[in-house]
Coordinates of C-alpha atoms and ligand atoms in Angstrom, one line a residue:
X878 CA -10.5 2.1 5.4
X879 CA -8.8 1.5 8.1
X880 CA -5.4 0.3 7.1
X881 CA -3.1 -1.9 10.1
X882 CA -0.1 -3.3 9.4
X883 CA 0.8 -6.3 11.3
X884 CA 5.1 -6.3 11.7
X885 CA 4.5 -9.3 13.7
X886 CA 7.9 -10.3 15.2
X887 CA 9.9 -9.2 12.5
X888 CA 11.7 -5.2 12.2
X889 CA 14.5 -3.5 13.6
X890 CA 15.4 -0.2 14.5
X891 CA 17.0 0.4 11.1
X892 CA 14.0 -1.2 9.3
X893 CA 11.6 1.2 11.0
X894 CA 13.6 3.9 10.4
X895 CA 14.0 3.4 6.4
X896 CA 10.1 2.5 6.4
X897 CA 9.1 5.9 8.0
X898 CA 12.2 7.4 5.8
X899 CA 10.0 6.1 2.8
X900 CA 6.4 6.9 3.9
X901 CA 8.0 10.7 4.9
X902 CA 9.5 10.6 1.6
X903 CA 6.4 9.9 -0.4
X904 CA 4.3 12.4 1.7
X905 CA 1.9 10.3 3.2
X906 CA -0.5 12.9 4.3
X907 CA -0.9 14.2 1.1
X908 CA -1.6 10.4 0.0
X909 CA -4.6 10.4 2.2
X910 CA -5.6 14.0 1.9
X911 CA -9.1 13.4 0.4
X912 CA -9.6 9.8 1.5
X913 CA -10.7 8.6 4.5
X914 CA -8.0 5.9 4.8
X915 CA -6.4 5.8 8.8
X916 CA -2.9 4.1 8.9
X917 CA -1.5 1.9 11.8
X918 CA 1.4 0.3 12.2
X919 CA 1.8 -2.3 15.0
X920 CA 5.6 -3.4 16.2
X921 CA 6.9 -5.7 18.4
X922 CA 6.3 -3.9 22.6
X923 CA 9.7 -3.0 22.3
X924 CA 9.4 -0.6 19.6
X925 CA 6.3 1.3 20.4
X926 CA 7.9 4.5 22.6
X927 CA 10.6 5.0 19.8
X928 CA 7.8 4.5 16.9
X929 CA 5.2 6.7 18.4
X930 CA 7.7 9.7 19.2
X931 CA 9.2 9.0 15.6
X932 CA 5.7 9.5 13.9
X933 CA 5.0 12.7 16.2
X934 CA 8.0 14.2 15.5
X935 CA 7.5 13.5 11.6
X936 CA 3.9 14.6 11.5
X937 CA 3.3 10.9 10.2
X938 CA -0.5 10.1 10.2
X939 CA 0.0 7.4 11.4
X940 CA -1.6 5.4 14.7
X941 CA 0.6 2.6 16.9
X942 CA -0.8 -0.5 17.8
X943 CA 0.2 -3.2 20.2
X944 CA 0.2 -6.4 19.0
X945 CA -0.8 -8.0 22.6
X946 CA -1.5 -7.1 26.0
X947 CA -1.6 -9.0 28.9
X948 CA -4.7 -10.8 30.2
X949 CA -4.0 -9.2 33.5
X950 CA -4.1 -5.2 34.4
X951 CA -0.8 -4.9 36.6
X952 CA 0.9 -6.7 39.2
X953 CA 3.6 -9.1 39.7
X954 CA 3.1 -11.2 36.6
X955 CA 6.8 -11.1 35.3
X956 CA 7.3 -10.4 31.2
X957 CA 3.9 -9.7 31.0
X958 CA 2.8 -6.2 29.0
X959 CA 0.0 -4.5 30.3
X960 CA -2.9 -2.1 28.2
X961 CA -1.9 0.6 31.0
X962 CA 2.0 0.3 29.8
X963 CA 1.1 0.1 26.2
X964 CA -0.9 3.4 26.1
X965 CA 2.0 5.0 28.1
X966 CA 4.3 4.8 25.4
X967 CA 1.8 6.0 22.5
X968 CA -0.3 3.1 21.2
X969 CA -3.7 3.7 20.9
X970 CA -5.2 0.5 20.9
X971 CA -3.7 -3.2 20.7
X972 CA -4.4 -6.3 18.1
X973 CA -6.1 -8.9 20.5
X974 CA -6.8 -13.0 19.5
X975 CA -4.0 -12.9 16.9
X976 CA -4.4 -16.8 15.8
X977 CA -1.0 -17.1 16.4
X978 CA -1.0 -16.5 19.7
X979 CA -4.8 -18.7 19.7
X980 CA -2.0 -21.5 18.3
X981 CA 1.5 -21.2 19.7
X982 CA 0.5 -19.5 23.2
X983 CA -3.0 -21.1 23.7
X984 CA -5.0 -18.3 24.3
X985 CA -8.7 -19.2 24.5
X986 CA -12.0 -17.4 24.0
X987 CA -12.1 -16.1 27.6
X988 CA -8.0 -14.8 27.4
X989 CA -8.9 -12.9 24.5
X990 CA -12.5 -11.4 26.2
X991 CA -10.6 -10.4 29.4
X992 CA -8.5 -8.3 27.0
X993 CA -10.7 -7.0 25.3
X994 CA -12.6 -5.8 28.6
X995 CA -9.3 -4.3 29.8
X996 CA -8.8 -2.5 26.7
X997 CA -12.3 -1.1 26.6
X998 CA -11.7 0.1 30.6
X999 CA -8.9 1.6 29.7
X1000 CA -9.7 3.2 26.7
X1001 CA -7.7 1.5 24.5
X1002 CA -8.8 0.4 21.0
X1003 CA -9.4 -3.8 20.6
X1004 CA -8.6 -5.2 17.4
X1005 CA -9.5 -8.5 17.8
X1006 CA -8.9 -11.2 15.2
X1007 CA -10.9 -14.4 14.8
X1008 CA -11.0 -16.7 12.1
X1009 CA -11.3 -20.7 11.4
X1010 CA -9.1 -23.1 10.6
X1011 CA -8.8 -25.2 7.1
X1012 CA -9.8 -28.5 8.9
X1013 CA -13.0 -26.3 10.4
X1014 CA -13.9 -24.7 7.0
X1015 CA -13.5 -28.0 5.0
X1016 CA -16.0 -29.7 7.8
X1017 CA -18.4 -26.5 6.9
X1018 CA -17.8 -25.5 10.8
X1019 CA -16.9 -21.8 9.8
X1020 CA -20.0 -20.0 11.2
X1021 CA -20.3 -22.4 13.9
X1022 CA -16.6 -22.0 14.8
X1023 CA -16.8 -17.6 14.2
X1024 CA -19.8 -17.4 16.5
X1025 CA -18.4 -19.2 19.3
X1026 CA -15.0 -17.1 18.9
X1027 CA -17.2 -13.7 18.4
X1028 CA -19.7 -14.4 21.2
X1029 CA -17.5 -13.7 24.8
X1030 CA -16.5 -10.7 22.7
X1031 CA -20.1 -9.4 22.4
X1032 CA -20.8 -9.8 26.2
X1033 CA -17.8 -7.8 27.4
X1034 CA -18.6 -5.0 24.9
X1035 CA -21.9 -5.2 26.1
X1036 CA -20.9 -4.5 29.6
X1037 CA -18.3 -2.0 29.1
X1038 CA -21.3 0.1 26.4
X1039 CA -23.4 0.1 29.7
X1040 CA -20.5 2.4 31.1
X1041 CA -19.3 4.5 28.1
X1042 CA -21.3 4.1 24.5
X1043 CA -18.3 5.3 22.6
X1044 CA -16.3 2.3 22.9
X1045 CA -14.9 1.6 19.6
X1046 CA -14.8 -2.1 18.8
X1047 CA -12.7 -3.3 16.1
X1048 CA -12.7 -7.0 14.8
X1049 CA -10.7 -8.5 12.0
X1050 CA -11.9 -11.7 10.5
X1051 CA -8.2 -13.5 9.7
X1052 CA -9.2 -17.2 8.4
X1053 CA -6.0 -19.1 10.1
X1054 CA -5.0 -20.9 6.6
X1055 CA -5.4 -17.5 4.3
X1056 CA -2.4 -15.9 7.0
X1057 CA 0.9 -16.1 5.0
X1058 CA -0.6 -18.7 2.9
X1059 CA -0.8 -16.6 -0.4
X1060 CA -3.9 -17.8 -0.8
X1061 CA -6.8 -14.9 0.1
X1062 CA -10.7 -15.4 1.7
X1063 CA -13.0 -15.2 -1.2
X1064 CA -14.9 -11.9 -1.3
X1065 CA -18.1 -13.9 -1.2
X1066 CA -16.6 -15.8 1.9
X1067 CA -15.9 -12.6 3.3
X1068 CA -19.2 -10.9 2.5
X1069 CA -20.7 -14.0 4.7
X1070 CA -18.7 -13.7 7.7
X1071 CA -19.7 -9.9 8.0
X1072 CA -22.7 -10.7 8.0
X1073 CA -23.4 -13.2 10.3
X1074 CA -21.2 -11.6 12.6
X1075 CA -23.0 -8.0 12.3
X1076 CA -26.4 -9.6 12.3
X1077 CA -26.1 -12.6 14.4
X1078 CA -25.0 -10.8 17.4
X1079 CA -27.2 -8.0 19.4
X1080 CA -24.3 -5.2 19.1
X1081 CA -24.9 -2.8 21.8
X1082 CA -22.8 -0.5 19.0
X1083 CA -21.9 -2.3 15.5
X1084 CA -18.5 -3.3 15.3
X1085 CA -15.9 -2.1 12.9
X1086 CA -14.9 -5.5 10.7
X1087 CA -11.4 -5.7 9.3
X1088 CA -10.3 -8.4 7.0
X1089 CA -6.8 -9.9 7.1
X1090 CA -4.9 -12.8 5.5
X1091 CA -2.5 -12.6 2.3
X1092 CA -3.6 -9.4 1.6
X1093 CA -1.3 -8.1 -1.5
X1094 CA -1.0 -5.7 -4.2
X1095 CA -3.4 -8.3 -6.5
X1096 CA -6.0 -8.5 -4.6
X1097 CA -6.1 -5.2 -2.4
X1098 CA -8.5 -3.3 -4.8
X1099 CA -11.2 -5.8 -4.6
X1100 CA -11.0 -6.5 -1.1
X1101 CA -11.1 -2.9 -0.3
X1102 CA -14.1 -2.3 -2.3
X1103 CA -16.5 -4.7 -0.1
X1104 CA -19.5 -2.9 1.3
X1105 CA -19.2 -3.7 4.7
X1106 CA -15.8 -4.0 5.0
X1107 CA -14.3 -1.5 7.2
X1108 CA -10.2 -2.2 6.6
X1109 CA -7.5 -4.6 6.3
X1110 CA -4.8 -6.1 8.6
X1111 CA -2.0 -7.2 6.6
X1112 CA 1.5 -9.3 7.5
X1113 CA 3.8 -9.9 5.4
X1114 CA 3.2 -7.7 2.3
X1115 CA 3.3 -4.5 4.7
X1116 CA 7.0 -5.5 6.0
X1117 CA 7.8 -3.5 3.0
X1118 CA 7.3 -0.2 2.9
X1119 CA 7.3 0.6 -0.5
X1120 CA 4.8 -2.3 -1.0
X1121 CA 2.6 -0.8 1.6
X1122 CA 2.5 2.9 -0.2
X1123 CA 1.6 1.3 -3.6
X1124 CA -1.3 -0.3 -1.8
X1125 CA -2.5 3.0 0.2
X1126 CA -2.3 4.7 -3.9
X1127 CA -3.8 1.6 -5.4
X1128 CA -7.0 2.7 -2.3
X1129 CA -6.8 6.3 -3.0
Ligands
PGA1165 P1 -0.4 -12.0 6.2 O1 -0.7 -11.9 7.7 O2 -0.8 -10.7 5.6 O3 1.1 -12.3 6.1 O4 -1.2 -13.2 5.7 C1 -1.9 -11.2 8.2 C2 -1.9 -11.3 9.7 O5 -1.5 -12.3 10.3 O6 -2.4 -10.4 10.4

């Protein structure tokens, strides 16, 4: 599985250095030796230099993330983070379509696309989130809502496959009321998303899905044991490290 944690806008310097403290501590890569779990932790722009050369010089296996890039490649576009800078300081890839930046920052469909076209140029791995809202699931809009949100996604992997067919694509289904809710998708609800997203869609390559919202040290096991399901992208419960390495054992 492949395992992200989602720090959102919360850490500090001290709080990442006492959560690699404990993941050193507990011998992480022994933790996954024999699994084929892949760890990533994804801080606030800020923190991604100091947290990739941290993990390097720990032997951590462990992969940064961004949580955002900027719709734009470079230029004069003032605060704005680009996939170029963000793979300059060690990140790997960036979480794209966060529904909290759908909702405070209104980014749309087409925002989220262009990213994920710039990340695929660049070589950078998209992890975009998509998910429907409680008013859209109680009006049984869900697959209506997921296709519409999946669909510019599909057309800007399509184009960028034509150029290099190992683009990896990652996607994490994040229904907006199961983030910090406490209250989890379904595993059947689950199982349907994956589907019609896998299937529904000519994939030039098949996606990787991911499933995030209240993911916790209940429910971990039977989330991770979907079929299709191919990792989790977790807030809240992963702010602490100790709960994060009693999920990664309750997985291995
Ligand atoms: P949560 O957040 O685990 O706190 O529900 C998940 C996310 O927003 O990615």
């Amino acid at each position: 599985m492949f395992l992200v944690a989602n720090w959102k806008m919360n850490m500090t310097r001290d709080r990442i250095e006492t959560y690699l403290d404990a993941l050193e501590r507990e011998r992480l890569s022994s933790m996954l030796s024999g699994t084929r779990h892949q760890i990533a932790l994804a801080p606030t722009h800020v923190y991604l230099q100091d947290l990739s050369r941290e993990v390097l010089r720990r032997g951590l296996p462990v992969k940064i993330f961004a949580q955002d890039v900027s719709s734009r490649s470079e230029g004069a576009f003032t605060g704005e983070v680009s996939v170029r800078n963000v793979l300059d300081v060690g990140a790997v890839g960036s979480i794209l379509g966060h529904s909290e930046r759908r909702r405070y920052f209104q980014e749309t469909d087409a925002d989220v696309a262009r990213k994920t076209s710039l990340c695929l140029q660049a070589g950078a791995i998209p992890l975009v989130c998509f998910g429907e809202s409680r008013e859209e699931r109680d009006a049984g809009e869900t697959l209506r809502v997921l296709r519409h949100q999946v669909a510019p996604i599909v057309e800007v992997v399509t184009k960028a496959f034509r150029e290099n067919e190992n683009i990896p694509v990652y996607l994490a289904y994040e229904p907006v009321w199961a983030i910090g809710s406490g209250k989890n998708a379904s595993c059947s609800d689950i199982e349907e998303v994956i589907s019609t997203v896998l299937e529904g869609f000519s994939w030039p390559v098949p996606p990787c899905i991911l499933y995030g919202g209240s993911v916790n040290l209940e429910n971990i096991s039977s989330l991770a044991a979907l079929e299709n399901l191919a990792g989790l992208l977790v807030g809240s419960a992963w702010l602490d490290p100790e709960t994060f390495l009693d999920s990664v054992r309750a997985l291995s």
